Amino acid sequence: MDPVVNDSFLVTGGTRLSGEVAVSGAKNSVLKLMAAALLAEGTTVLDNCPRIQDVPLMIEVLRGLGCEVTWEEDQGRITITTPAQPSSEANFEAVRQFRASVCVLGPLVSRTGKAIVALPGGDAIGSRPLDMHQSGLEALGAETSISHGCLVAQAGDLHGAHIKLAFPSVGATENIVTAAVLAQGTTVLENAACEPEVVDLCTILQQMGAQIEGVGESTVTVHGVESMHPAHHRVVGDRIVAATWAFAASMTRGDIRVTGINPDYLNVVLMKLQAAGAEITREDDGFRVVQRDRPNAVNFQTLPYPGFPTDLQPMAIGLAAVAEGDSLVTENVFEARFRFVDEMVRLGADAYIDGHHAVIRGVERLSSAPVWSSDIRAGAALVLAALVADGATEIHDVYHIDRGYPDMVAQLQELGGQIERVSIAEEPTR
């Protein structure tokens, strides 16, 4: 599944999407669960793993740390066997290619007393500093520094601490909790992130023997244990992918049933789509979205969970671009997430940016043009926009999309979308 940078999507607009789509495990969870396997000697098994590009990158990181890893793609199963003495240095090319690689930091410090992790790369959506990761580990007794492009953390014995995050950072919450599970004493983490993916991580940690209270709440208490054991766990469904299909139904005036997700994780999203005129039916394992007429304009503002997710801000702009009326989209999490709006304007969107606000005046229909994906979610939003544009739209740099959406082309084709993956000899000049 190595990405082919020169692949592009060719999307012909005008089709109303209809049918059923199943959602697999969450990108924002599976990588953290894989890293958690470092906390215990033996074999950990993860089911419902998504077929996305970041998974083999994390497999490469874990193998470099001494783990044996097998990936049964068709079965959605990853098996990780962690040695008694894993390496503490994750200084690999794979680490630099995706942001989630930093999630090995907490488990490595906790298990080996030392971690050397190359500063990660990933999406171009703005600054995501590691200062809260570092200050949290330092409160637990580690010494941290940035050296030769790597984050270095070292500790003799970690100890419990009272930590309050300045912002409910998902990554910092996860690294602090995974470091605290084997620390001596009790750690209290205030203003912790509450996302379902954080809950999923805490759940597998509890299955591995960790003692954690307040899971899913803003204050989490971790009582350190001496050792942990492997677990068998099913990855939580991907709420961002599920919501992307919900927006696809609304934008194309379609009818899509989404399965494999707890609809309660998307309360705010589904309420916004309902305000846009969609008919929402909740089910035990999913939901159905039916949009019969042109969407109404709706305002959005991104906030930490349970607010509207920043990962869905590009889809909100896509919906606003074809809605009836004017919409205001406010970005409160990542300052550079509006970069992709220029690509939406190429497609005929009437939008302009003012600081961390985007003002969008809806048009009846977008128009085709060559566009470029800058990150996972921006790429997905451009696909949705192309589905409601006149003519055929070429979307380039789709390796970004492959990092977060398994089999997007095939799933859209099953829903009636006119889309194909094409390989080109040379990337066109932008």
PDB file of C-alpha atoms in Angstrom, residues 229-415:
ATOM      1  CA  HIS A 229      -0.167  -7.603  29.830  1.00  0.00           C
ATOM      2  CA  PRO A 230      -1.264  -7.875  26.165  1.00  0.00           C
ATOM      3  CA  ALA A 231      -4.900  -7.562  25.078  1.00  0.00           C
ATOM      4  CA  HIS A 232      -7.282  -8.360  22.224  1.00  0.00           C
ATOM      5  CA  HIS A 233      -9.240  -5.272  21.221  1.00  0.00           C
ATOM      6  CA  ARG A 234     -11.589  -4.017  18.495  1.00  0.00           C
ATOM      7  CA  VAL A 235     -10.836  -0.537  17.158  1.00  0.00           C
ATOM      8  CA  VAL A 236     -13.665   1.983  17.539  1.00  0.00           C
ATOM      9  CA  GLY A 237     -15.397   3.057  14.306  1.00  0.00           C
ATOM     10  CA  ASP A 238     -14.104   6.121  12.476  1.00  0.00           C
ATOM     11  CA  ARG A 239     -16.492   8.981  13.254  1.00  0.00           C
ATOM     12  CA  ILE A 240     -14.709  11.366  10.851  1.00  0.00           C
ATOM     13  CA  VAL A 241     -15.083   8.988   7.909  1.00  0.00           C
ATOM     14  CA  ALA A 242     -18.699   8.312   8.921  1.00  0.00           C
ATOM     15  CA  ALA A 243     -19.418  12.034   9.034  1.00  0.00           C
ATOM     16  CA  THR A 244     -17.756  12.510   5.641  1.00  0.00           C
ATOM     17  CA  TRP A 245     -20.337  10.151   4.144  1.00  0.00           C
ATOM     18  CA  ALA A 246     -23.072  12.087   5.958  1.00  0.00           C
ATOM     19  CA  PHE A 247     -21.884  15.307   4.308  1.00  0.00           C
ATOM     20  CA  ALA A 248     -21.699  13.485   0.974  1.00  0.00           C
ATOM     21  CA  ALA A 249     -25.383  12.595   1.289  1.00  0.00           C
ATOM     22  CA  SER A 250     -26.354  16.152   2.135  1.00  0.00           C
ATOM     23  CA  MET A 251     -24.240  17.815  -0.567  1.00  0.00           C
ATOM     24  CA  THR A 252     -25.403  15.494  -3.366  1.00  0.00           C
ATOM     25  CA  ARG A 253     -29.028  15.512  -2.136  1.00  0.00           C
ATOM     26  CA  GLY A 254     -28.631  11.799  -1.631  1.00  0.00           C
ATOM     27  CA  ASP A 255     -29.657   8.959   0.665  1.00  0.00           C
ATOM     28  CA  ILE A 256     -26.847   7.147   2.488  1.00  0.00           C
ATOM     29  CA  ARG A 257     -26.983   4.684   5.370  1.00  0.00           C
ATOM     30  CA  VAL A 258     -23.743   4.524   7.360  1.00  0.00           C
ATOM     31  CA  THR A 259     -22.919   1.534   9.584  1.00  0.00           C
ATOM     32  CA  GLY A 260     -20.096   0.687  11.979  1.00  0.00           C
ATOM     33  CA  ILE A 261     -20.300   3.828  14.105  1.00  0.00           C
ATOM     34  CA  ASN A 262     -22.007   4.928  17.316  1.00  0.00           C
ATOM     35  CA  PRO A 263     -24.160   7.895  16.210  1.00  0.00           C
ATOM     36  CA  ASP A 264     -23.813   9.464  19.652  1.00  0.00           C
ATOM     37  CA  TYR A 265     -20.222  10.338  18.709  1.00  0.00           C
ATOM     38  CA  LEU A 266     -21.617  12.668  16.035  1.00  0.00           C
ATOM     39  CA  ASN A 267     -24.414  14.458  17.877  1.00  0.00           C
ATOM     40  CA  VAL A 268     -23.331  17.973  16.896  1.00  0.00           C
ATOM     41  CA  VAL A 269     -22.563  16.955  13.306  1.00  0.00           C
ATOM     42  CA  LEU A 270     -25.938  15.297  12.771  1.00  0.00           C
ATOM     43  CA  MET A 271     -27.752  18.244  14.352  1.00  0.00           C
ATOM     44  CA  LYS A 272     -25.982  20.610  11.942  1.00  0.00           C
ATOM     45  CA  LEU A 273     -26.975  18.476   8.947  1.00  0.00           C
ATOM     46  CA  GLN A 274     -30.529  18.361  10.237  1.00  0.00           C
ATOM     47  CA  ALA A 275     -30.484  22.160  10.371  1.00  0.00           C
ATOM     48  CA  ALA A 276     -29.317  22.073   6.747  1.00  0.00           C
ATOM     49  CA  GLY A 277     -32.517  20.211   5.863  1.00  0.00           C
ATOM     50  CA  ALA A 278     -31.395  16.589   6.047  1.00  0.00           C
ATOM     51  CA  GLU A 279     -33.600  13.845   7.454  1.00  0.00           C
ATOM     52  CA  ILE A 280     -31.562  11.956  10.072  1.00  0.00           C
ATOM     53  CA  THR A 281     -32.447   8.483  11.309  1.00  0.00           C
ATOM     54  CA  ARG A 282     -30.302   7.090  14.121  1.00  0.00           C
ATOM     55  CA  GLU A 283     -29.701   3.361  14.475  1.00  0.00           C
ATOM     56  CA  ASP A 284     -27.836   1.194  16.984  1.00  0.00           C
ATOM     57  CA  ASP A 285     -24.804   0.820  14.743  1.00  0.00           C
ATOM     58  CA  GLY A 286     -25.051   3.875  12.509  1.00  0.00           C
ATOM     59  CA  PHE A 287     -27.407   6.368  10.944  1.00  0.00           C
ATOM     60  CA  ARG A 288     -29.120   7.346   7.698  1.00  0.00           C
ATOM     61  CA  VAL A 289     -28.980  10.760   6.030  1.00  0.00           C
ATOM     62  CA  VAL A 290     -31.517  11.784   3.374  1.00  0.00           C
ATOM     63  CA  GLN A 291     -31.340  15.224   1.739  1.00  0.00           C
ATOM     64  CA  ARG A 292     -34.183  15.897  -0.680  1.00  0.00           C
ATOM     65  CA  ASP A 293     -33.617  19.563  -1.521  1.00  0.00           C
ATOM     66  CA  ARG A 294     -30.769  22.014  -1.714  1.00  0.00           C
ATOM     67  CA  PRO A 295     -29.132  22.334   1.730  1.00  0.00           C
ATOM     68  CA  ASN A 296     -29.852  25.354   3.902  1.00  0.00           C
ATOM     69  CA  ALA A 297     -26.942  27.549   4.962  1.00  0.00           C
ATOM     70  CA  VAL A 298     -25.609  26.655   8.424  1.00  0.00           C
ATOM     71  CA  ASN A 299     -22.903  28.251  10.583  1.00  0.00           C
ATOM     72  CA  PHE A 300     -20.120  26.082  12.032  1.00  0.00           C
ATOM     73  CA  GLN A 301     -17.395  26.586  14.616  1.00  0.00           C
ATOM     74  CA  THR A 302     -14.796  23.949  15.426  1.00  0.00           C
ATOM     75  CA  LEU A 303     -14.228  23.001  19.059  1.00  0.00           C
ATOM     76  CA  PRO A 304     -12.722  20.107  21.015  1.00  0.00           C
ATOM     77  CA  TYR A 305     -15.009  17.105  21.491  1.00  0.00           C
ATOM     78  CA  PRO A 306     -17.967  17.031  21.948  1.00  0.00           C
ATOM     79  CA  GLY A 307     -17.995  20.142  19.747  1.00  0.00           C
ATOM     80  CA  PHE A 308     -17.847  20.184  15.952  1.00  0.00           C
ATOM     81  CA  PRO A 309     -14.569  18.482  14.911  1.00  0.00           C
ATOM     82  CA  THR A 310     -11.832  20.483  13.218  1.00  0.00           C
ATOM     83  CA  ASP A 311     -11.302  17.458  10.943  1.00  0.00           C
ATOM     84  CA  LEU A 312     -14.741  18.140   9.445  1.00  0.00           C
ATOM     85  CA  GLN A 313     -14.254  21.846   8.874  1.00  0.00           C
ATOM     86  CA  PRO A 314     -13.372  21.302   5.169  1.00  0.00           C
ATOM     87  CA  MET A 315     -16.596  19.324   4.697  1.00  0.00           C
ATOM     88  CA  ALA A 316     -18.543  22.131   6.388  1.00  0.00           C
ATOM     89  CA  ILE A 317     -17.096  24.565   3.854  1.00  0.00           C
ATOM     90  CA  GLY A 318     -18.001  22.181   1.042  1.00  0.00           C
ATOM     91  CA  LEU A 319     -21.594  22.032   2.252  1.00  0.00           C
ATOM     92  CA  ALA A 320     -21.740  25.817   2.672  1.00  0.00           C
ATOM     93  CA  ALA A 321     -20.416  26.275  -0.874  1.00  0.00           C
ATOM     94  CA  VAL A 322     -23.570  24.729  -2.374  1.00  0.00           C
ATOM     95  CA  ALA A 323     -26.072  25.706   0.330  1.00  0.00           C
ATOM     96  CA  GLU A 324     -28.829  28.262  -0.086  1.00  0.00           C
ATOM     97  CA  GLY A 325     -27.697  31.394   1.743  1.00  0.00           C
ATOM     98  CA  ASP A 326     -24.566  32.612   3.518  1.00  0.00           C
ATOM     99  CA  SER A 327     -22.557  30.609   6.054  1.00  0.00           C
ATOM    100  CA  LEU A 328     -19.875  31.505   8.569  1.00  0.00           C
ATOM    101  CA  VAL A 329     -17.290  28.842   9.431  1.00  0.00           C
ATOM    102  CA  THR A 330     -15.003  29.568  12.397  1.00  0.00           C
ATOM    103  CA  GLU A 331     -11.805  27.579  12.975  1.00  0.00           C
ATOM    104  CA  ASN A 332     -10.712  27.503  16.628  1.00  0.00           C
ATOM    105  CA  VAL A 333      -8.207  24.632  16.590  1.00  0.00           C
ATOM    106  CA  PHE A 334      -5.763  24.715  13.644  1.00  0.00           C
ATOM    107  CA  GLU A 335      -4.922  28.144  12.262  1.00  0.00           C
ATOM    108  CA  ALA A 336      -3.845  26.974   8.799  1.00  0.00           C
ATOM    109  CA  ARG A 337      -6.763  24.686   8.033  1.00  0.00           C
ATOM    110  CA  PHE A 338      -8.259  27.306   5.693  1.00  0.00           C
ATOM    111  CA  ARG A 339      -5.363  26.940   3.243  1.00  0.00           C
ATOM    112  CA  PHE A 340      -7.405  24.591   1.100  1.00  0.00           C
ATOM    113  CA  VAL A 341     -10.165  27.171   0.531  1.00  0.00           C
ATOM    114  CA  ASP A 342      -8.249  28.468  -2.508  1.00  0.00           C
ATOM    115  CA  GLU A 343      -8.848  25.055  -4.092  1.00  0.00           C
ATOM    116  CA  MET A 344     -12.583  25.319  -3.354  1.00  0.00           C
ATOM    117  CA  VAL A 345     -12.561  28.730  -5.045  1.00  0.00           C
ATOM    118  CA  ARG A 346     -11.041  27.058  -8.121  1.00  0.00           C
ATOM    119  CA  LEU A 347     -14.197  24.955  -8.186  1.00  0.00           C
ATOM    120  CA  GLY A 348     -16.392  28.045  -8.154  1.00  0.00           C
ATOM    121  CA  ALA A 349     -17.016  28.467  -4.427  1.00  0.00           C
ATOM    122  CA  ASP A 350     -17.758  32.043  -3.357  1.00  0.00           C
ATOM    123  CA  ALA A 351     -15.641  32.218  -0.199  1.00  0.00           C
ATOM    124  CA  TYR A 352     -13.193  34.514   1.512  1.00  0.00           C
ATOM    125  CA  ILE A 353     -11.119  34.245   4.678  1.00  0.00           C
ATOM    126  CA  ASP A 354     -10.974  36.778   7.473  1.00  0.00           C
ATOM    127  CA  GLY A 355      -8.594  35.601  10.195  1.00  0.00           C
ATOM    128  CA  HIS A 356     -10.002  32.394  11.649  1.00  0.00           C
ATOM    129  CA  HIS A 357     -13.363  32.902   9.944  1.00  0.00           C
ATOM    130  CA  ALA A 358     -14.505  31.862   6.478  1.00  0.00           C
ATOM    131  CA  VAL A 359     -17.514  33.523   4.878  1.00  0.00           C
ATOM    132  CA  ILE A 360     -19.170  31.420   2.174  1.00  0.00           C
ATOM    133  CA  ARG A 361     -22.010  32.484  -0.100  1.00  0.00           C
ATOM    134  CA  GLY A 362     -23.645  29.368  -1.477  1.00  0.00           C
ATOM    135  CA  VAL A 363     -23.976  28.815  -5.221  1.00  0.00           C
ATOM    136  CA  GLU A 364     -26.363  26.487  -7.009  1.00  0.00           C
ATOM    137  CA  ARG A 365     -23.589  24.417  -8.559  1.00  0.00           C
ATOM    138  CA  LEU A 366     -19.804  24.304  -8.577  1.00  0.00           C
ATOM    139  CA  SER A 367     -17.677  23.992 -11.736  1.00  0.00           C
ATOM    140  CA  SER A 368     -14.923  21.516 -12.552  1.00  0.00           C
ATOM    141  CA  ALA A 369     -11.228  22.402 -12.390  1.00  0.00           C
ATOM    142  CA  PRO A 370      -7.909  20.752 -11.513  1.00  0.00           C
ATOM    143  CA  VAL A 371      -7.349  20.951  -7.744  1.00  0.00           C
ATOM    144  CA  TRP A 372      -4.708  19.787  -5.267  1.00  0.00           C
ATOM    145  CA  SER A 373      -5.164  18.070  -1.922  1.00  0.00           C
ATOM    146  CA  SER A 374      -3.058  19.539   0.905  1.00  0.00           C
ATOM    147  CA  ASP A 375      -4.115  17.166   3.685  1.00  0.00           C
ATOM    148  CA  ILE A 376      -6.390  14.197   4.362  1.00  0.00           C
ATOM    149  CA  ARG A 377      -9.598  16.076   5.145  1.00  0.00           C
ATOM    150  CA  ALA A 378      -9.103  18.827   2.590  1.00  0.00           C
ATOM    151  CA  GLY A 379      -8.692  16.130  -0.046  1.00  0.00           C
ATOM    152  CA  ALA A 380     -11.915  14.399   1.007  1.00  0.00           C
ATOM    153  CA  ALA A 381     -13.782  17.715   0.931  1.00  0.00           C
ATOM    154  CA  LEU A 382     -12.536  18.387  -2.585  1.00  0.00           C
ATOM    155  CA  VAL A 383     -13.866  14.983  -3.664  1.00  0.00           C
ATOM    156  CA  LEU A 384     -17.291  15.862  -2.250  1.00  0.00           C
ATOM    157  CA  ALA A 385     -17.203  19.240  -3.972  1.00  0.00           C
ATOM    158  CA  ALA A 386     -16.265  17.594  -7.272  1.00  0.00           C
ATOM    159  CA  LEU A 387     -19.329  15.350  -6.947  1.00  0.00           C
ATOM    160  CA  VAL A 388     -21.552  18.436  -7.151  1.00  0.00           C
ATOM    161  CA  ALA A 389     -19.572  20.272  -9.841  1.00  0.00           C
ATOM    162  CA  ASP A 390     -20.328  20.500 -13.568  1.00  0.00           C
ATOM    163  CA  GLY A 391     -18.036  18.365 -15.683  1.00  0.00           C
ATOM    164  CA  ALA A 392     -14.985  16.330 -14.685  1.00  0.00           C
ATOM    165  CA  THR A 393     -12.643  17.445 -11.908  1.00  0.00           C
ATOM    166  CA  GLU A 394      -9.064  16.203 -11.491  1.00  0.00           C
ATOM    167  CA  ILE A 395      -7.916  15.940  -7.863  1.00  0.00           C
ATOM    168  CA  HIS A 396      -4.160  15.604  -7.422  1.00  0.00           C
ATOM    169  CA  ASP A 397      -1.958  14.531  -4.498  1.00  0.00           C
ATOM    170  CA  VAL A 398      -4.564  11.998  -3.451  1.00  0.00           C
ATOM    171  CA  TYR A 399      -1.993  10.070  -1.397  1.00  0.00           C
ATOM    172  CA  HIS A 400      -3.157  12.381   1.387  1.00  0.00           C
ATOM    173  CA  ILE A 401      -6.679  10.978   1.077  1.00  0.00           C
ATOM    174  CA  ASP A 402      -5.335   7.412   1.125  1.00  0.00           C
ATOM    175  CA  ARG A 403      -3.870   8.133   4.561  1.00  0.00           C
ATOM    176  CA  GLY A 404      -7.333   8.440   6.102  1.00  0.00           C
ATOM    177  CA  TYR A 405      -9.969   6.919   3.810  1.00  0.00           C
ATOM    178  CA  PRO A 406      -9.808   3.214   2.977  1.00  0.00           C
ATOM    179  CA  ASP A 407     -11.031   2.410  -0.542  1.00  0.00           C
ATOM    180  CA  MET A 408     -12.730   5.769  -1.074  1.00  0.00           C
ATOM    181  CA  VAL A 409     -12.980   5.305  -4.823  1.00  0.00           C
ATOM    182  CA  ALA A 410     -14.613   1.860  -4.581  1.00  0.00           C
ATOM    183  CA  GLN A 411     -17.043   2.989  -1.881  1.00  0.00           C
ATOM    184  CA  LEU A 412     -18.107   6.051  -3.850  1.00  0.00           C
ATOM    185  CA  GLN A 413     -18.602   3.931  -6.954  1.00  0.00           C
ATOM    186  CA  GLU A 414     -20.874   1.608  -4.962  1.00  0.00           C
ATOM    187  CA  LEU A 415     -22.916   4.655  -3.929  1.00  0.00           C
TER     188      LEU A 415
END
